[in-house]
Tab-separated table of C-alpha atoms and ligand atoms in Angstrom:
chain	number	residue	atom	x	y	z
Y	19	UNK	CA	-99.969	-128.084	65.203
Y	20	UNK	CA	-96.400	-127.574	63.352
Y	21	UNK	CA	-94.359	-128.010	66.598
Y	22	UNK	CA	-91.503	-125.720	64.773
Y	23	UNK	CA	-93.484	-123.105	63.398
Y	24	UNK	CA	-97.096	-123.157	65.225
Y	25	UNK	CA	-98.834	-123.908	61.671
Y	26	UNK	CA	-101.525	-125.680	61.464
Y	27	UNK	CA	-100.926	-129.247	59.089
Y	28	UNK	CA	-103.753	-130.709	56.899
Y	29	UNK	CA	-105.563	-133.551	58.241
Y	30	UNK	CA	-103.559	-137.077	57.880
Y	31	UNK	CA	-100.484	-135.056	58.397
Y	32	UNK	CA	-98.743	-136.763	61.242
Y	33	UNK	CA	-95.620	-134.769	63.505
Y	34	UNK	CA	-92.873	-136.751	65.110
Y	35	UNK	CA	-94.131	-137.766	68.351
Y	36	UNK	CA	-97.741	-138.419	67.645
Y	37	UNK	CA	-98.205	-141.947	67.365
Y	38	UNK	CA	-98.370	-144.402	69.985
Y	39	UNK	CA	-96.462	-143.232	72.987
Y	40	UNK	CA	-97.847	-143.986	76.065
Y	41	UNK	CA	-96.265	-140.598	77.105
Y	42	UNK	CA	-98.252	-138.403	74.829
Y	43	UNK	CA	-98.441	-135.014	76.711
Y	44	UNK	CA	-101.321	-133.296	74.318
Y	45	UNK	CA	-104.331	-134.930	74.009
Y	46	UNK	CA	-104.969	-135.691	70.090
Y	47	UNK	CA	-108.354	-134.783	69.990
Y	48	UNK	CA	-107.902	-131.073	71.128
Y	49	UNK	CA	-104.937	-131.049	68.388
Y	50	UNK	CA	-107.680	-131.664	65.752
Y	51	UNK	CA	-109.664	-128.819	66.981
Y	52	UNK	CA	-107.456	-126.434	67.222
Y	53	UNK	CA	-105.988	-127.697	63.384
Y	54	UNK	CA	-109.306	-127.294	62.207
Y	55	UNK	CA	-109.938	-124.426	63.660
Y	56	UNK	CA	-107.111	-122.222	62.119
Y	57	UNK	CA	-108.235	-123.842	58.496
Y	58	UNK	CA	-111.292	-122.681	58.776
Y	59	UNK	CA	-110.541	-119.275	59.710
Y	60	UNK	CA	-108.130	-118.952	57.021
Y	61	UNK	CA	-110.553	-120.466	54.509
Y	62	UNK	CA	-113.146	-117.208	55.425
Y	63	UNK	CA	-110.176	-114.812	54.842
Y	64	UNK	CA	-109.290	-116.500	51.570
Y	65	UNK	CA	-112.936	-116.815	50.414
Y	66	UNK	CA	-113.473	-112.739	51.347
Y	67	UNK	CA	-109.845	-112.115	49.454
Y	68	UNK	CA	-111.381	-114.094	46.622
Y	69	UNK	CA	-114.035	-112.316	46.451
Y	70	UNK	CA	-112.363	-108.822	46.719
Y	71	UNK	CA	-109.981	-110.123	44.134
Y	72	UNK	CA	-112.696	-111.043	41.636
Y	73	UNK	CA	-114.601	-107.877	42.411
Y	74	UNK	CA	-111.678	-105.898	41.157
Y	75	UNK	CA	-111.233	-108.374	38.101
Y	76	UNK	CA	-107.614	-108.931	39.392
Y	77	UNK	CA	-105.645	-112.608	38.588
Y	78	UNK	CA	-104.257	-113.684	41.528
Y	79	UNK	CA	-101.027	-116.391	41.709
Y	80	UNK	CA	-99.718	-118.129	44.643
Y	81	UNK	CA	-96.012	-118.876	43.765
Y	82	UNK	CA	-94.785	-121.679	45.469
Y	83	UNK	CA	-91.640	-123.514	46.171
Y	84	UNK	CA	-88.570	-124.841	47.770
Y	85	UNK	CA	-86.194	-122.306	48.786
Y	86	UNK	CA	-84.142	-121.041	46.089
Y	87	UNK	CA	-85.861	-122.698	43.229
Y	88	UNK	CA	-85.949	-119.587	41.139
Y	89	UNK	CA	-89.513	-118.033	42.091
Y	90	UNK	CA	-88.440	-114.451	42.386
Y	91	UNK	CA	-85.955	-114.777	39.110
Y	92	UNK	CA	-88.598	-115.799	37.284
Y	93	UNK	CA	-91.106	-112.854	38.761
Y	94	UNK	CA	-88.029	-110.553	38.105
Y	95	UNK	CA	-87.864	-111.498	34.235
Y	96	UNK	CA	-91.964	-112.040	33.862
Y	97	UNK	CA	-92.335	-108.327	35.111
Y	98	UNK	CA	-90.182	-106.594	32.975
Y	99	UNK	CA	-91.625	-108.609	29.850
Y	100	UNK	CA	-95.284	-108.271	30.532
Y	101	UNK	CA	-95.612	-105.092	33.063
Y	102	UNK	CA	-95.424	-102.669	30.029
Y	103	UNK	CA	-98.602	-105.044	29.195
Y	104	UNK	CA	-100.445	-105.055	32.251
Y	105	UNK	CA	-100.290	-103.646	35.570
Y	106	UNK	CA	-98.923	-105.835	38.377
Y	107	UNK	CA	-97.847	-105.823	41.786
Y	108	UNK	CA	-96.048	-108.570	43.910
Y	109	UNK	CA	-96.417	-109.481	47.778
Y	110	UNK	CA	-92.973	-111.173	48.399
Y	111	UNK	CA	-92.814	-113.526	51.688
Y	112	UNK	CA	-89.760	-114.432	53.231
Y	113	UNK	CA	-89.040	-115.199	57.371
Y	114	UNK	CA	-86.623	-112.234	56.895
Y	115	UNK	CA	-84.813	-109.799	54.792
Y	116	UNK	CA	-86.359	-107.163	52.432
Y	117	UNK	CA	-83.817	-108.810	49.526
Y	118	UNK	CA	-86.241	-110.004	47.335
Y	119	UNK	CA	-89.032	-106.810	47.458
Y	120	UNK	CA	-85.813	-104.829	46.893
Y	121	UNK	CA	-84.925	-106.987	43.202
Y	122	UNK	CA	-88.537	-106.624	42.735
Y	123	UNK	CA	-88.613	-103.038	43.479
Y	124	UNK	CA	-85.864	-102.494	40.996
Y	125	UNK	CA	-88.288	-103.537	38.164
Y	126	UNK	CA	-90.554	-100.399	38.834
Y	127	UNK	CA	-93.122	-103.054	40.313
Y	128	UNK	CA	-95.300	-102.033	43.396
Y	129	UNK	CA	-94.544	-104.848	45.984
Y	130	UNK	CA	-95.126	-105.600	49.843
Y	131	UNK	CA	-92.980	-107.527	51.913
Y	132	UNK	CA	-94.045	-109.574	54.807
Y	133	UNK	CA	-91.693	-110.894	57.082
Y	134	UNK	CA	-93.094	-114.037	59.016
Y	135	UNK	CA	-90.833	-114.129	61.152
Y	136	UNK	CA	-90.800	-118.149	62.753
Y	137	UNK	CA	-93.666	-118.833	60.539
Y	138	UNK	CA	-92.992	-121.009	57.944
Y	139	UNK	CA	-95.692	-119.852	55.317
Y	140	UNK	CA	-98.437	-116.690	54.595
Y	141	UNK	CA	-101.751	-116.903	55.445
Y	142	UNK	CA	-104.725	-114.844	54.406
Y	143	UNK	CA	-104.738	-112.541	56.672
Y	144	UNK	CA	-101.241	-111.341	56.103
Y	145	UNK	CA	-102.143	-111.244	52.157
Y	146	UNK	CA	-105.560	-109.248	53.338
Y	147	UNK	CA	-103.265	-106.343	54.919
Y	148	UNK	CA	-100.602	-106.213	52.385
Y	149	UNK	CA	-103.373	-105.837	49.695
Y	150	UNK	CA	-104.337	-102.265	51.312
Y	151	UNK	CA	-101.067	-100.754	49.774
Y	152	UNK	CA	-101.682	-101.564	46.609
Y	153	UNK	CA	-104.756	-99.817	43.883
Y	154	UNK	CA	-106.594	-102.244	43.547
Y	155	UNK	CA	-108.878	-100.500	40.772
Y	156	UNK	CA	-105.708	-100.078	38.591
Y	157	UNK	CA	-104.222	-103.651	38.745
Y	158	UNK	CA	-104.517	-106.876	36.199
Y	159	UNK	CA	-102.120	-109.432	38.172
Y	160	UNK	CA	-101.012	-109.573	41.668
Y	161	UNK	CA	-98.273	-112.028	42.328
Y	162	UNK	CA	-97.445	-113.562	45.544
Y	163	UNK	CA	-94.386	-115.601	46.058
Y	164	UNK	CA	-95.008	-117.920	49.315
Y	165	UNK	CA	-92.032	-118.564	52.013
Y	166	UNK	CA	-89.865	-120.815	50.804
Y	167	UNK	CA	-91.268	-124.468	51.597
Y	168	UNK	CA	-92.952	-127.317	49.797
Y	169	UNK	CA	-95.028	-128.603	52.820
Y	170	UNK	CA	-97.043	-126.077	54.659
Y	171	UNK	CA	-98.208	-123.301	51.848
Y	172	UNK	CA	-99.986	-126.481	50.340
Y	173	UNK	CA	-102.859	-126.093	53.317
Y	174	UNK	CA	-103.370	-122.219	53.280
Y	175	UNK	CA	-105.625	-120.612	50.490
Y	176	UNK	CA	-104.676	-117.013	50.405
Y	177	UNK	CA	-107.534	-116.615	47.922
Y	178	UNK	CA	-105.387	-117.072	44.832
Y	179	UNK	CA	-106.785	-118.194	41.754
Y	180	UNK	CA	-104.062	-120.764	41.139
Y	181	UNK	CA	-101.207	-121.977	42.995
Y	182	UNK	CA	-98.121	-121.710	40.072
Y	183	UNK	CA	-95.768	-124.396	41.968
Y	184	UNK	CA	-91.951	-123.567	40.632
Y	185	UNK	CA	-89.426	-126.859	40.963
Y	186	UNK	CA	-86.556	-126.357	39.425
Y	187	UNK	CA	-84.288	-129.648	37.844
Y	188	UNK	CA	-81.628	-129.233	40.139
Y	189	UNK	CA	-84.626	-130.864	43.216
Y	190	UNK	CA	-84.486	-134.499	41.656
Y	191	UNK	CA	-87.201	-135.939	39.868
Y	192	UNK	CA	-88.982	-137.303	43.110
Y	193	UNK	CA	-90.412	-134.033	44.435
Y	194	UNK	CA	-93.910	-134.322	43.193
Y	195	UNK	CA	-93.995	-138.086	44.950
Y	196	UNK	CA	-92.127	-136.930	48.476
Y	197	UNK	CA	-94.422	-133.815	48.694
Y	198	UNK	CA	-97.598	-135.009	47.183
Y	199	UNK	CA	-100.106	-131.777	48.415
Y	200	UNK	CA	-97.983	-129.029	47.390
Y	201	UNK	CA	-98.130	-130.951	43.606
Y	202	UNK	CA	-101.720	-131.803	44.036
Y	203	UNK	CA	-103.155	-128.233	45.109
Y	204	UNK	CA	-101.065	-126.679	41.994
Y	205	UNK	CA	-102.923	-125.912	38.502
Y	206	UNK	CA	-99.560	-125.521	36.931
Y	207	UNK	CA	-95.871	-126.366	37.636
Y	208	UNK	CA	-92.825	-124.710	35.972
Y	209	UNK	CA	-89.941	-126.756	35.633
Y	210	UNK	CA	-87.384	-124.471	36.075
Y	211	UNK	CA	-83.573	-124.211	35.487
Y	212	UNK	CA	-83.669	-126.351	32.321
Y	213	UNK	CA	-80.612	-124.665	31.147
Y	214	UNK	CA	-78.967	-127.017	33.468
Y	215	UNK	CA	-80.076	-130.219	32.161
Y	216	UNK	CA	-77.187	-131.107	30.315
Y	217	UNK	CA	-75.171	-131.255	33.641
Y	218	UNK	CA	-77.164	-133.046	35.437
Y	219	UNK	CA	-78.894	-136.583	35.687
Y	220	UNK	CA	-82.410	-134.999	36.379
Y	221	UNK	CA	-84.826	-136.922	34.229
Y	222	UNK	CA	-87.669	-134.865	32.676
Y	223	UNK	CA	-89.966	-137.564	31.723
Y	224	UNK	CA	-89.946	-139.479	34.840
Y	225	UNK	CA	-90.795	-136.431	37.079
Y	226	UNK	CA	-93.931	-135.526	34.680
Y	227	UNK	CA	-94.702	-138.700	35.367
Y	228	UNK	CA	-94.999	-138.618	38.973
Y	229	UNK	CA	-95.893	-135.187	38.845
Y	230	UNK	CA	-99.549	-136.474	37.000
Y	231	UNK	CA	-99.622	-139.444	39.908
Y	232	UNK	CA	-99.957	-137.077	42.151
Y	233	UNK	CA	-102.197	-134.794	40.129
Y	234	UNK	CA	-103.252	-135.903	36.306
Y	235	UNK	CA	-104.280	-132.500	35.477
Y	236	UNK	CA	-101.231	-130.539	36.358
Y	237	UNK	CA	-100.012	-128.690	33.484
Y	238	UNK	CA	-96.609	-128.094	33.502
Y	239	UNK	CA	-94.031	-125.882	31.365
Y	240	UNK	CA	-90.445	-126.769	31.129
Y	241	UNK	CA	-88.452	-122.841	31.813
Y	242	UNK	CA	-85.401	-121.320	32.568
Y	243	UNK	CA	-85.712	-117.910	34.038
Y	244	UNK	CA	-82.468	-117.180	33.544
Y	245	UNK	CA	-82.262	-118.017	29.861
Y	246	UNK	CA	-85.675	-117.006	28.677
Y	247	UNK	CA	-86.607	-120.448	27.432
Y	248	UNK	CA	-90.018	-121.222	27.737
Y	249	UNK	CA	-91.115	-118.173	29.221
Y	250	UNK	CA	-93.013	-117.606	26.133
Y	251	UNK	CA	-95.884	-120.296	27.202
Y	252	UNK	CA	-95.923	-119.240	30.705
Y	253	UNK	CA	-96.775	-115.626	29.420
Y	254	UNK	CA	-99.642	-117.608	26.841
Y	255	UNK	CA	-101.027	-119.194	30.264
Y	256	UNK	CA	-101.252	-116.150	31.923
Y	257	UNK	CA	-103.172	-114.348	28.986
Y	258	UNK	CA	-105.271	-117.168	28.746
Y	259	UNK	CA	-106.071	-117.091	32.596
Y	260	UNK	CA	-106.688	-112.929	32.239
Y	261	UNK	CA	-109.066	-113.764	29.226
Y	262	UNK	CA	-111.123	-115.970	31.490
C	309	LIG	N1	-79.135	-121.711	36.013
C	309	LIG	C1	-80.254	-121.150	36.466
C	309	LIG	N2	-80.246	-120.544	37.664
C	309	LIG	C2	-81.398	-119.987	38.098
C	309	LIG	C3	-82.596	-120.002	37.335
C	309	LIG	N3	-83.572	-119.387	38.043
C	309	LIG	C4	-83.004	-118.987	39.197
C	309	LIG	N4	-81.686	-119.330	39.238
C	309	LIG	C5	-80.727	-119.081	40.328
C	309	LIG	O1	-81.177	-119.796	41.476
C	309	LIG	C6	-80.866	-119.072	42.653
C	309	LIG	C7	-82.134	-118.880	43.481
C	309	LIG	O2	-83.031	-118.060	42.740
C	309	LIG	P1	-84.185	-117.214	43.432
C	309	LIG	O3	-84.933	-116.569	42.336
C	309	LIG	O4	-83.641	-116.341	44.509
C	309	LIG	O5	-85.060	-118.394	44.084
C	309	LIG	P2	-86.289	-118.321	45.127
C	309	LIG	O6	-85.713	-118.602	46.481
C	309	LIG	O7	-87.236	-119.394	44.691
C	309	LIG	O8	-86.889	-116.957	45.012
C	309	LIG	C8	-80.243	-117.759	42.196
C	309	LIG	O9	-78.841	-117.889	42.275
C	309	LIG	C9	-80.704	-117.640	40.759
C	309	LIG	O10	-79.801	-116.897	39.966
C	309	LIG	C10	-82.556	-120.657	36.060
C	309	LIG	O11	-83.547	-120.751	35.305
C	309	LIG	N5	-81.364	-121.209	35.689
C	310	LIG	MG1	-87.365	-115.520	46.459
């Protein structure tokens, strides 16, 4: 278990503390259990929200992140360019604050917030409830920007369709290497803040290429959700993935 936040960690995830003290106070076999025990009840939630999802022919996107990467500018800007287009809703999580279902709100989009409080991450349960405010019969994309985090989102299927990971060039280049899962469990990465590059030493090239160690079929789009660029083929991969 996450000893800060009570999450559970994928297996091969090691806490400080675990290895090799003689004064080891849990026993590590019971710390398995219990991790594999909260994975697999998540999985069941995610595979019955998956299945709700597809009933209801609705494309469903895990945004995920470090904080402050630009995850709600970008869904600010993507809904007011494609919600005259298709219907869309948003379930925004954050530990605290209402701040970013309030920008949200402001773009006429339904959206739910869930507070997690010391939890570091949503799960599917959370994403089960905060479905039941929305009409589901009357929506084409339901976005859900994560908590904040590049390590424990990677291990929680909400029963997304894709996990749309968001770095933005301001990270360094070595994200994709440092937090391998996140990278790995994404279908597509926006490289965000581009606008930026010509302050900064961030090298594009190298991070694709450790992006595609860590996962060779990772597509990823270079954006700025500030200045528009790029959006263009983020809104092509969404149409594509609503054709599908
Ligand atoms: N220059 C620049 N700033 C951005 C861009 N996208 C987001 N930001 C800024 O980055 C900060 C964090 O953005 P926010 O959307 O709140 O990030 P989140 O924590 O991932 O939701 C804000 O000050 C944004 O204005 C971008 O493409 N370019
Ligand atoms: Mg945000």
């Amino acid at each position: 278990m996450c000893t800060t936040c009570g999450c559970s960690s994928t297996p091969g995830h090691h806490h400080h503390g675990d290895e090799g003290h003689s004064h080891e106070h849990h026993h590590p076999l019971k710390k398995i259990v219990i991790e594999e025990d909260i994975l697999a009840k998540n999985n069941r939630l995610a595979a019955f929200n998956r299945a709700l999802f597809k009933e209801k022919n609705i494309l469903v996107l895990n945004l995920v992140s470090s904080p402050g990467s630009g995850k709600t500018t970008l869904l600010e800007r993507t809904l007011r360019d494609l919600s005259p287009r298709y219907r869309c809703a948003v379930i925004e999580g954050d530990q605290q604050t209402d701040n970013d279902a309030r920008r949200i709100a402001a773009t006429g989009v339904p959206v739910k917030q869930i507070n997690t409080g010391a939890g570091c991450h949503l799960d599917a349960h959370m994403v089960m409830h905060a479905t039941e405010s929305f009409d589901l019969d009357n929506l084409d994309i339901l976005f859900i920007e994560n908590v904040g985090n590049l390590v424990c989102p990677a291990a929680f299927d909400l029963g997304e369709a894709h996990k749309v990971v968001v770095l933005s060039v301001t990270e360094g280049e070595d994200k994709p290497l440092k937090y391998p899962q996140m990278f790995h469990n994404s279908d597509l990465m926006l490289l965000n803040k581009v606008d930026l590059l010509p302050h900064l030493t961030f090298d594009v090239a190298q991070c694709k290429e450790y992006a595609a160690r860590v996962s060779h079929d990772l597509r990823i789009l270079e954006v700025s959700a500030s200045t528009g660029q790029g959006l263009d083929d983020w809104y092509g991969w969404l149409e594509q993935e609503l054709g599908k």
